[in-house]
mmCIF file of C-alpha atoms in Angstrom:
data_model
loop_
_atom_site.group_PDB
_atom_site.id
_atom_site.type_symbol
_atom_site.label_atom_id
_atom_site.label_comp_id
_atom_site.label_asym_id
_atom_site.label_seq_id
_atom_site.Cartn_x
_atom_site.Cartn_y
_atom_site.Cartn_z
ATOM 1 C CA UNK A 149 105.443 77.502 62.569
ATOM 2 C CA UNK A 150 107.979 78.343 65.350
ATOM 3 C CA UNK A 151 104.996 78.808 68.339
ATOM 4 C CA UNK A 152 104.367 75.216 67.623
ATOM 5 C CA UNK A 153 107.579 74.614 68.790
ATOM 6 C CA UNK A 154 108.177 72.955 72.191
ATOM 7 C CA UNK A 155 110.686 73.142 74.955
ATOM 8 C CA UNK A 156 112.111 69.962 73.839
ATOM 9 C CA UNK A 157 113.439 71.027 70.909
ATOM 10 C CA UNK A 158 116.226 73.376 72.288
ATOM 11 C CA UNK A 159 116.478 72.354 75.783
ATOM 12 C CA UNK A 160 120.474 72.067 77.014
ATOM 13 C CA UNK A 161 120.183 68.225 78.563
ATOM 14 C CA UNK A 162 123.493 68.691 80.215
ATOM 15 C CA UNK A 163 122.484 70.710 83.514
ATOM 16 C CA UNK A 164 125.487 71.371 85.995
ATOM 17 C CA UNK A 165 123.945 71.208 89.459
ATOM 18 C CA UNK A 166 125.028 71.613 92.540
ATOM 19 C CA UNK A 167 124.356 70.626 96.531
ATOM 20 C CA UNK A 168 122.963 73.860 98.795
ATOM 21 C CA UNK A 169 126.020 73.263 101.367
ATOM 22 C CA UNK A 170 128.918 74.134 98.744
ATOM 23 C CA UNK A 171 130.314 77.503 99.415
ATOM 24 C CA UNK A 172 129.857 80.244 96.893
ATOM 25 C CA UNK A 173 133.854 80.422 96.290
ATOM 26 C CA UNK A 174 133.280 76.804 95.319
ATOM 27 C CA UNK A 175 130.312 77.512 92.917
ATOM 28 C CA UNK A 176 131.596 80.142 91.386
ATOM 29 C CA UNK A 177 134.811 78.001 90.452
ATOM 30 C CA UNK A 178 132.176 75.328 89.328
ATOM 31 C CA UNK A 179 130.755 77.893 87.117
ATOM 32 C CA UNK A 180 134.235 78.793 85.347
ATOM 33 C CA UNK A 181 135.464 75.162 84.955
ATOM 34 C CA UNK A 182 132.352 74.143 83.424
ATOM 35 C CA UNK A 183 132.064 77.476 81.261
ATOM 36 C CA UNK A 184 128.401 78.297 82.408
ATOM 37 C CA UNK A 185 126.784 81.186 84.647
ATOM 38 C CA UNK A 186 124.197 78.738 85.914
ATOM 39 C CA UNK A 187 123.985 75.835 89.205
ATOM 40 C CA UNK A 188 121.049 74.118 89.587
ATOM 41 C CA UNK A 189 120.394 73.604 93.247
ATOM 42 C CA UNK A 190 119.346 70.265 93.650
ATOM 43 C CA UNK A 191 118.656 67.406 97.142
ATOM 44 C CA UNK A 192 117.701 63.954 96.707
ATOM 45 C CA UNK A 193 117.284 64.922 93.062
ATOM 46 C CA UNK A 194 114.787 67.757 93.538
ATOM 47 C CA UNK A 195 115.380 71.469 92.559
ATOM 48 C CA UNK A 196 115.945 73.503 95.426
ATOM 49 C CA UNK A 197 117.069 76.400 93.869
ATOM 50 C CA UNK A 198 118.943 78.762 90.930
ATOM 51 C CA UNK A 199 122.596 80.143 91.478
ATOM 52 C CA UNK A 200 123.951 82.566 88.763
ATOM 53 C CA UNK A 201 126.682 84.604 88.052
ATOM 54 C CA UNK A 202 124.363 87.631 88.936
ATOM 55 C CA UNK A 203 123.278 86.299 92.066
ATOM 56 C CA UNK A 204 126.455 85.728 93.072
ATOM 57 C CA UNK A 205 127.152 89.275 92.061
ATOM 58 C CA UNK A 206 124.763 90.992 93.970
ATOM 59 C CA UNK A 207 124.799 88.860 97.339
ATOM 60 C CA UNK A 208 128.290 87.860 97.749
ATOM 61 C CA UNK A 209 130.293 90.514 95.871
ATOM 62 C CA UNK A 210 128.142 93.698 96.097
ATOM 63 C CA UNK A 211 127.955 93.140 99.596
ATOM 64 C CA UNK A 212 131.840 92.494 100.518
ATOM 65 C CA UNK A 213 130.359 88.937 101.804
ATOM 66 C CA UNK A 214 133.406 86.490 101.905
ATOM 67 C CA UNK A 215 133.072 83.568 99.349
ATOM 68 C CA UNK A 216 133.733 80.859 101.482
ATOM 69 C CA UNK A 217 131.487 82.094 104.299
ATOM 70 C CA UNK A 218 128.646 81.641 102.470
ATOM 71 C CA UNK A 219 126.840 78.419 100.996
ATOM 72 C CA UNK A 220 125.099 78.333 97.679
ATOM 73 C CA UNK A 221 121.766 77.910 99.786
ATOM 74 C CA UNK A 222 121.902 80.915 101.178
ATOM 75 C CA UNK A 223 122.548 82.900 98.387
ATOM 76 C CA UNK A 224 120.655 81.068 95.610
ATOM 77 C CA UNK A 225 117.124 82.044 94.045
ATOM 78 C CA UNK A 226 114.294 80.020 95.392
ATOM 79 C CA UNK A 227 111.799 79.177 94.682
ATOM 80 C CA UNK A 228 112.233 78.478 91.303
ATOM 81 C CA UNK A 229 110.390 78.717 87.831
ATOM 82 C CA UNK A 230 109.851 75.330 85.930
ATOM 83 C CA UNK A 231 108.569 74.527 83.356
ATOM 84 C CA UNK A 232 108.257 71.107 81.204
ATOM 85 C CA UNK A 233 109.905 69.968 78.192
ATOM 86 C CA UNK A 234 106.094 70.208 76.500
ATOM 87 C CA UNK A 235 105.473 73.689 76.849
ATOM 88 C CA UNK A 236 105.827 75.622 74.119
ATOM 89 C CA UNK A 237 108.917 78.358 72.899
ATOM 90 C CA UNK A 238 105.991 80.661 73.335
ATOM 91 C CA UNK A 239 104.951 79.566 76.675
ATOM 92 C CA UNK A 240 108.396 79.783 77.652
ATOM 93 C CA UNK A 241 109.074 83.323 76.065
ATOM 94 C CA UNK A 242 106.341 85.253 77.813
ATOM 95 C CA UNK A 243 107.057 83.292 81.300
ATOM 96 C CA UNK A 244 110.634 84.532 81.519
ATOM 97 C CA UNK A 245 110.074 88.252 79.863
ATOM 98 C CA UNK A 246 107.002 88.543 82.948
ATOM 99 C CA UNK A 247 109.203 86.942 85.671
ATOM 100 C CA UNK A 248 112.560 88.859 84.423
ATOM 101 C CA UNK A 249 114.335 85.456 84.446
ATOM 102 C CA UNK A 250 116.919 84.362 81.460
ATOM 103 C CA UNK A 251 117.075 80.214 82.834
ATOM 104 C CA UNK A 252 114.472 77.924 83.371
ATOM 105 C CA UNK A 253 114.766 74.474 84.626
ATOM 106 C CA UNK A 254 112.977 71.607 82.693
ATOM 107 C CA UNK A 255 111.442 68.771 84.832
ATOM 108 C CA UNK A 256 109.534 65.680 84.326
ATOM 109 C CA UNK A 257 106.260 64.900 85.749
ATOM 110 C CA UNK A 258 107.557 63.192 88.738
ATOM 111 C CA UNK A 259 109.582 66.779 89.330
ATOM 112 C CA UNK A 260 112.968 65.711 88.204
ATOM 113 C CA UNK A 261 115.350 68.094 86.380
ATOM 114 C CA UNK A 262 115.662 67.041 82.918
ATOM 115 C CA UNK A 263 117.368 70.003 81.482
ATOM 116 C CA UNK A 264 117.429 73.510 81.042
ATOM 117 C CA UNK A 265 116.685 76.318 78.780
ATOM 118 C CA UNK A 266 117.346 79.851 78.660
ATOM 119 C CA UNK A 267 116.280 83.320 76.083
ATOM 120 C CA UNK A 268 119.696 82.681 74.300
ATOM 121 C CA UNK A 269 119.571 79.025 73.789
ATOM 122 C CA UNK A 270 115.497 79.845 72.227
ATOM 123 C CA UNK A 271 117.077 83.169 70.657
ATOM 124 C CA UNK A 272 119.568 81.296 68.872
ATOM 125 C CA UNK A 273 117.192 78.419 67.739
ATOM 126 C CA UNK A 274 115.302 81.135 66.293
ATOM 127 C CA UNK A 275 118.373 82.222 64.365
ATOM 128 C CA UNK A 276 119.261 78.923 63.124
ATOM 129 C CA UNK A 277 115.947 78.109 62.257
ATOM 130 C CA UNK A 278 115.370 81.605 59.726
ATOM 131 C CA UNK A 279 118.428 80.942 58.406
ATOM 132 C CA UNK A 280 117.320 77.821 57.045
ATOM 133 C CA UNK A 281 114.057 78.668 56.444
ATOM 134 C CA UNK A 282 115.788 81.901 54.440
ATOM 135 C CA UNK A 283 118.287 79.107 52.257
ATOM 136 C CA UNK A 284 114.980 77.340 50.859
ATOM 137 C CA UNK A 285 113.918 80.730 49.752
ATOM 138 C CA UNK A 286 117.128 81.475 48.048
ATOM 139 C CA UNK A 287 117.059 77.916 46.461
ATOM 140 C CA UNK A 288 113.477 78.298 45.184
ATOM 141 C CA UNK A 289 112.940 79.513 41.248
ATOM 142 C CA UNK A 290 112.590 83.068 40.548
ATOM 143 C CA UNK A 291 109.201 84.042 40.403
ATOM 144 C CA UNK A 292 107.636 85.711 36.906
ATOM 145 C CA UNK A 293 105.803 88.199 36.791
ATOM 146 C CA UNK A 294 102.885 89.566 34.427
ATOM 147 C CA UNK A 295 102.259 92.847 33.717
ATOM 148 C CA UNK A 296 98.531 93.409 32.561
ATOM 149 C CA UNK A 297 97.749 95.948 29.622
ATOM 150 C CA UNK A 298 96.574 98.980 31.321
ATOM 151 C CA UNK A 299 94.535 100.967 29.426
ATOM 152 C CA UNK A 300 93.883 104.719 29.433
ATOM 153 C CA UNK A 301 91.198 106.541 27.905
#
């Protein structure tokens, strides 16, 4: 039942983004006022790239690189995995445990971002989903059992 499952169905709609010429001290104070560890790169509406706390991490902070000196376009991930809102969870799953990737944008046939969706956000669905699927279970009538006659020679 859950493979038939779609993108759709647990994508996060509210995407922050972000222009390539912010610096990465800006981002990163994005990131905390918005409580997320993802930026969408976008121009004129088109993904340009993937910032994350990680990437920010390993390129700015690793490296002693001063925040300010750098812009998110120089330090963000590009090119980027998409995927659309149709694919399936399973689709989705196998994608980002190949490519090593926890966020993937969603975008619409004309290549605009229409959300996001990351292992946690399909983990959790998962979750939610059992649990309700393990309520009806509870709810349903106990079962009865019949014990044939065995007999022994």
């Amino acid at each position: 039942m859950a493979m038939g499952l779609r993108l759709e169905d647990v994508v996060v709609r509210k995407v922050v983004t972000i222009s390539p010429e912010v610096s990465a001290r800006d981002a990163t104070d994005l990131m905390e006022e918005k409580s997320t560890s993802c930026l969408v790169v976008l121009v004129d509406g088109r993904i340009e790239g993937i910032l994350t706390s990680r990437d920010v991490i390993q390129r700015v902070v690793a490296r002693g690189v001063d925040p300010s000196g750098v812009t998110v376009g120089e330090i963000a991930t590009h090119p980027v995995i998409v995927l659309n809102p149709e694919s399936f969870l399973g689709e989705a799953i196998k994608v980002m445990l190949q490519r090593r990737i926890k966020k993937v944008p969603l975008i619409d046939g004309g290549g605009r971002l229409v959300g996001l969706v990351s292992l946690s956000d399909i983990v959790e669905f998962h979750s939610e989903l059992f649990s309700a699927l393990w309520e009806r279970i509870i709810m349903m009538e106990p079962a009865t059992f019949v014990e044939d006659e065995i007999c022994v020679a």
